[in-house]
mmCIF file of C-alpha atoms in Angstrom:
data_model
loop_
_atom_site.group_PDB
_atom_site.id
_atom_site.type_symbol
_atom_site.label_atom_id
_atom_site.label_comp_id
_atom_site.label_asym_id
_atom_site.label_seq_id
_atom_site.Cartn_x
_atom_site.Cartn_y
_atom_site.Cartn_z
ATOM 1 C CA MET O 369 29.188 -27.462 -25.351
ATOM 2 C CA LYS O 370 27.931 -24.875 -27.302
ATOM 3 C CA SER O 371 24.180 -25.812 -26.804
ATOM 4 C CA LYS O 372 24.645 -25.048 -22.651
ATOM 5 C CA PHE O 373 26.368 -21.676 -23.521
ATOM 6 C CA PHE O 374 23.717 -20.359 -25.495
ATOM 7 C CA ILE O 375 21.179 -21.760 -22.675
ATOM 8 C CA ILE O 376 22.918 -19.837 -20.108
ATOM 9 C CA LEU O 377 23.268 -16.746 -22.322
ATOM 10 C CA ILE O 378 19.380 -16.697 -23.077
ATOM 11 C CA SER O 379 18.897 -17.241 -19.509
ATOM 12 C CA ILE O 380 20.628 -14.476 -18.027
ATOM 13 C CA PHE O 381 18.985 -12.097 -20.665
ATOM 14 C CA PHE O 382 15.681 -13.316 -19.874
ATOM 15 C CA PHE O 383 16.093 -13.405 -15.788
ATOM 16 C CA GLU O 384 17.653 -9.863 -16.151
ATOM 17 C CA ASN O 385 14.364 -8.740 -17.721
ATOM 18 C CA LEU O 386 12.557 -9.702 -14.728
ATOM 19 C CA PHE O 387 14.567 -8.252 -12.058
ATOM 20 C CA GLY O 388 15.065 -4.624 -13.838
ATOM 21 C CA GLU O 389 15.126 -2.268 -16.784
ATOM 22 C CA ASN O 390 17.649 -2.737 -19.210
ATOM 23 C CA ILE O 391 19.209 0.450 -19.497
ATOM 24 C CA SER O 392 21.727 1.680 -21.832
ATOM 25 C CA ILE O 393 23.835 4.811 -20.982
ATOM 26 C CA VAL O 394 26.415 6.532 -23.375
ATOM 27 C CA ALA O 395 28.209 9.804 -22.856
ATOM 28 C CA SER O 396 31.125 11.701 -23.679
ATOM 29 C CA ASN O 397 33.306 10.603 -20.862
ATOM 30 C CA VAL O 398 33.462 7.000 -18.629
ATOM 31 C CA THR O 399 35.349 6.819 -15.830
ATOM 32 C CA LEU O 400 35.330 3.115 -13.650
ATOM 33 C CA GLU O 401 35.630 2.683 -9.706
ATOM 34 C CA LYS O 402 35.718 -1.149 -9.701
ATOM 35 C CA GLU O 403 36.354 -1.179 -6.114
ATOM 36 C CA LYS O 404 33.327 0.877 -5.927
ATOM 37 C CA ASN O 405 31.621 -0.886 -8.350
ATOM 38 C CA LEU O 406 30.205 2.399 -9.463
ATOM 39 C CA THR O 407 30.964 4.245 -13.195
ATOM 40 C CA ILE O 408 30.723 7.958 -13.829
ATOM 41 C CA PHE O 409 29.436 9.299 -17.075
ATOM 42 C CA GLU O 410 30.028 12.924 -18.349
ATOM 43 C CA LYS O 411 29.392 15.764 -20.611
ATOM 44 C CA ASN O 412 26.545 14.494 -23.322
ATOM 45 C CA VAL O 413 25.193 11.496 -21.251
ATOM 46 C CA ILE O 414 21.901 9.593 -22.863
ATOM 47 C CA ILE O 415 20.133 6.672 -20.381
ATOM 48 C CA THR O 416 18.140 5.054 -22.775
ATOM 49 C CA THR O 417 15.387 2.231 -21.002
ATOM 50 C CA LYS O 418 12.701 0.347 -22.814
ATOM 51 C CA ASN O 419 10.288 3.435 -22.886
ATOM 52 C CA LYS O 420 11.913 6.409 -21.853
ATOM 53 C CA THR O 421 15.454 8.675 -22.482
ATOM 54 C CA ILE O 422 17.030 10.597 -19.752
ATOM 55 C CA LYS O 423 19.696 13.690 -20.393
ATOM 56 C CA SER O 424 21.962 15.081 -18.475
ATOM 57 C CA ASP O 425 25.596 16.013 -17.807
ATOM 58 C CA TYR O 426 26.576 13.643 -15.226
ATOM 59 C CA VAL O 427 25.255 10.440 -13.861
ATOM 60 C CA ARG O 428 26.879 8.364 -11.119
ATOM 61 C CA TYR O 429 25.552 4.359 -11.460
ATOM 62 C CA ASP O 430 25.455 2.219 -9.231
ATOM 63 C CA LYS O 431 25.066 -1.232 -11.401
ATOM 64 C CA LYS O 432 25.018 -3.366 -7.998
ATOM 65 C CA ASN O 433 22.231 -1.542 -6.198
ATOM 66 C CA GLY O 434 20.122 -0.125 -9.415
ATOM 67 C CA TYR O 435 20.683 3.237 -8.486
ATOM 68 C CA LEU O 436 21.557 6.361 -10.931
ATOM 69 C CA ILE O 437 22.085 10.064 -9.198
ATOM 70 C CA ILE O 438 21.609 12.630 -12.403
ATOM 71 C CA LYS O 439 22.681 15.826 -12.276
ATOM 72 C CA ASP O 440 22.696 19.013 -14.088
ATOM 73 C CA ASN O 441 20.309 19.774 -17.201
ATOM 74 C CA ILE O 442 18.128 17.001 -16.545
ATOM 75 C CA LEU O 443 15.910 16.338 -19.522
ATOM 76 C CA ALA O 444 13.493 13.333 -19.341
ATOM 77 C CA VAL O 445 11.075 12.198 -22.114
ATOM 78 C CA ASP O 446 8.606 9.088 -22.258
ATOM 79 C CA ASP O 447 7.179 6.802 -25.301
ATOM 80 C CA LYS O 448 4.341 9.418 -24.459
ATOM 81 C CA LYS O 449 5.924 12.301 -25.169
ATOM 82 C CA ASN O 450 5.675 13.832 -21.362
ATOM 83 C CA THR O 451 8.979 15.208 -20.195
ATOM 84 C CA ILE O 452 10.296 16.316 -16.766
ATOM 85 C CA GLN O 453 12.880 19.300 -16.229
ATOM 86 C CA THR O 454 15.345 19.542 -13.576
ATOM 87 C CA ASN O 455 18.751 19.673 -11.754
ATOM 88 C CA TYR O 456 18.707 16.821 -9.500
ATOM 89 C CA ALA O 457 17.202 13.328 -9.456
ATOM 90 C CA GLU O 458 17.836 9.854 -8.440
ATOM 91 C CA TYR O 459 16.628 7.112 -10.199
ATOM 92 C CA PHE O 460 15.701 3.675 -8.678
ATOM 93 C CA GLU O 461 15.830 1.008 -11.410
ATOM 94 C CA LYS O 462 14.367 -1.902 -9.769
ATOM 95 C CA LYS O 463 11.574 -0.207 -8.201
ATOM 96 C CA GLN O 464 11.267 2.214 -11.420
ATOM 97 C CA VAL O 465 11.114 5.505 -9.050
ATOM 98 C CA LEU O 466 12.414 8.692 -9.783
ATOM 99 C CA LYS O 467 12.770 11.415 -7.031
ATOM 100 C CA THR O 468 13.984 15.032 -7.919
ATOM 101 C CA ARG O 469 15.138 17.722 -5.460
ATOM 102 C CA GLY O 470 14.779 21.071 -6.291
ATOM 103 C CA LYS O 471 12.995 23.053 -9.036
ATOM 104 C CA THR O 472 11.065 20.442 -11.233
ATOM 105 C CA GLN O 473 8.792 21.323 -14.703
ATOM 106 C CA ILE O 474 6.527 18.463 -16.140
ATOM 107 C CA LYS O 475 4.980 19.225 -19.392
ATOM 108 C CA THR O 476 2.086 16.510 -20.328
ATOM 109 C CA SER O 477 1.430 15.520 -23.706
ATOM 110 C CA GLU O 478 -1.763 16.942 -23.303
ATOM 111 C CA ASN O 479 0.353 20.663 -22.713
ATOM 112 C CA TYR O 480 -0.311 20.752 -19.226
ATOM 113 C CA ILE O 481 2.897 22.330 -16.924
ATOM 114 C CA LEU O 482 3.075 21.096 -13.628
ATOM 115 C CA ILE O 483 6.029 23.128 -11.771
ATOM 116 C CA GLY O 484 7.011 21.531 -8.090
ATOM 117 C CA GLU O 485 9.629 20.572 -5.860
ATOM 118 C CA ASP O 486 11.054 17.549 -4.815
ATOM 119 C CA LEU O 487 9.102 15.310 -6.827
ATOM 120 C CA PHE O 488 8.372 11.347 -6.476
ATOM 121 C CA VAL O 489 7.555 9.744 -9.863
ATOM 122 C CA ASP O 490 6.608 6.044 -9.662
ATOM 123 C CA ASN O 491 6.641 4.598 -13.182
ATOM 124 C CA ILE O 492 5.388 0.991 -11.653
ATOM 125 C CA ASN O 493 2.062 2.529 -9.875
ATOM 126 C CA LYS O 494 1.944 5.307 -11.928
ATOM 127 C CA ILE O 495 1.401 8.132 -9.254
ATOM 128 C CA ILE O 496 3.652 11.177 -9.159
ATOM 129 C CA LYS O 497 3.506 13.467 -5.972
ATOM 130 C CA SER O 498 5.310 16.094 -3.943
ATOM 131 C CA GLU O 499 4.928 17.513 -0.258
ATOM 132 C CA LYS O 500 5.637 20.838 -1.299
ATOM 133 C CA LYS O 501 3.922 23.531 -3.252
ATOM 134 C CA SER O 502 3.173 23.264 -6.965
ATOM 135 C CA VAL O 503 1.432 24.661 -9.864
ATOM 136 C CA ILE O 504 -0.467 23.397 -12.738
ATOM 137 C CA LYS O 505 -0.764 25.432 -15.498
ATOM 138 C CA ASP O 506 -3.357 24.192 -18.524
ATOM 139 C CA GLN O 507 -3.640 24.835 -21.987
ATOM 140 C CA ASP O 508 -6.112 27.863 -21.056
ATOM 141 C CA ARG O 509 -3.476 29.183 -18.836
ATOM 142 C CA ASN O 510 -5.514 28.931 -16.063
ATOM 143 C CA GLU O 511 -3.205 28.022 -12.751
ATOM 144 C CA ILE O 512 -4.290 25.389 -10.112
ATOM 145 C CA PHE O 513 -2.082 26.073 -6.885
ATOM 146 C CA LEU O 514 -1.503 22.535 -4.468
ATOM 147 C CA GLU O 515 0.268 21.584 -1.889
ATOM 148 C CA ASN O 516 0.996 17.915 -0.821
ATOM 149 C CA PHE O 517 -0.668 16.450 -3.607
ATOM 150 C CA GLU O 518 -0.791 13.096 -5.498
ATOM 151 C CA TYR O 519 -1.624 12.557 -9.503
ATOM 152 C CA SER O 520 -2.735 8.946 -10.787
ATOM 153 C CA ILE O 521 -1.306 8.767 -13.944
ATOM 154 C CA GLU O 522 -4.184 6.170 -15.171
ATOM 155 C CA GLY O 523 -6.833 7.745 -13.263
ATOM 156 C CA ASN O 524 -6.316 11.205 -14.314
ATOM 157 C CA LEU O 525 -6.960 12.288 -10.625
ATOM 158 C CA PHE O 526 -5.278 14.924 -8.469
ATOM 159 C CA LYS O 527 -5.687 14.971 -4.465
ATOM 160 C CA SER O 528 -4.278 17.303 -2.701
ATOM 161 C CA ILE O 529 -4.461 16.834 1.583
ATOM 162 C CA GLY O 530 -3.343 20.613 1.484
ATOM 163 C CA SER O 531 -4.812 24.058 0.349
ATOM 164 C CA ILE O 532 -5.757 24.114 -3.091
ATOM 165 C CA LYS O 533 -6.447 27.323 -5.008
ATOM 166 C CA ILE O 534 -7.679 28.112 -8.764
ATOM 167 C CA MET O 535 -6.779 31.281 -10.643
ATOM 168 C CA ILE O 536 -8.935 31.449 -13.934
#
């Protein structure tokens, strides 16, 4: 009997990792809404995944759908020390996609700063994109103004189908 229980327990942990990330969420205040299968986290919220930490003041977690609404004073940091700051984001656990709404700033580990709106960060395909106007600032204080861009994280390549303006 114990061995069957042990096998089932191991199977649950291994199969859960195949379908989504393991997420740990801690906060000062936690409210459960059982009928809606939601958990609300407020004050000093810290979300930890395999390779990133997200801090905010509010998180609404729909565990069934693997969907988080994150609000107020959001700071996300990955294992390479890239950061994202914004006030509203949605995180899709299974797709590993973070969507921000409103003003968003990304600072890379190489000290490039991207200031934009409504960013889409795809962690599986390693893409950051936005259809809104954005500005990139480099270490030499050069500025690149973009519209409707896509950035390949692995290839370090920016594409833009809108206008591009460089201020040196």
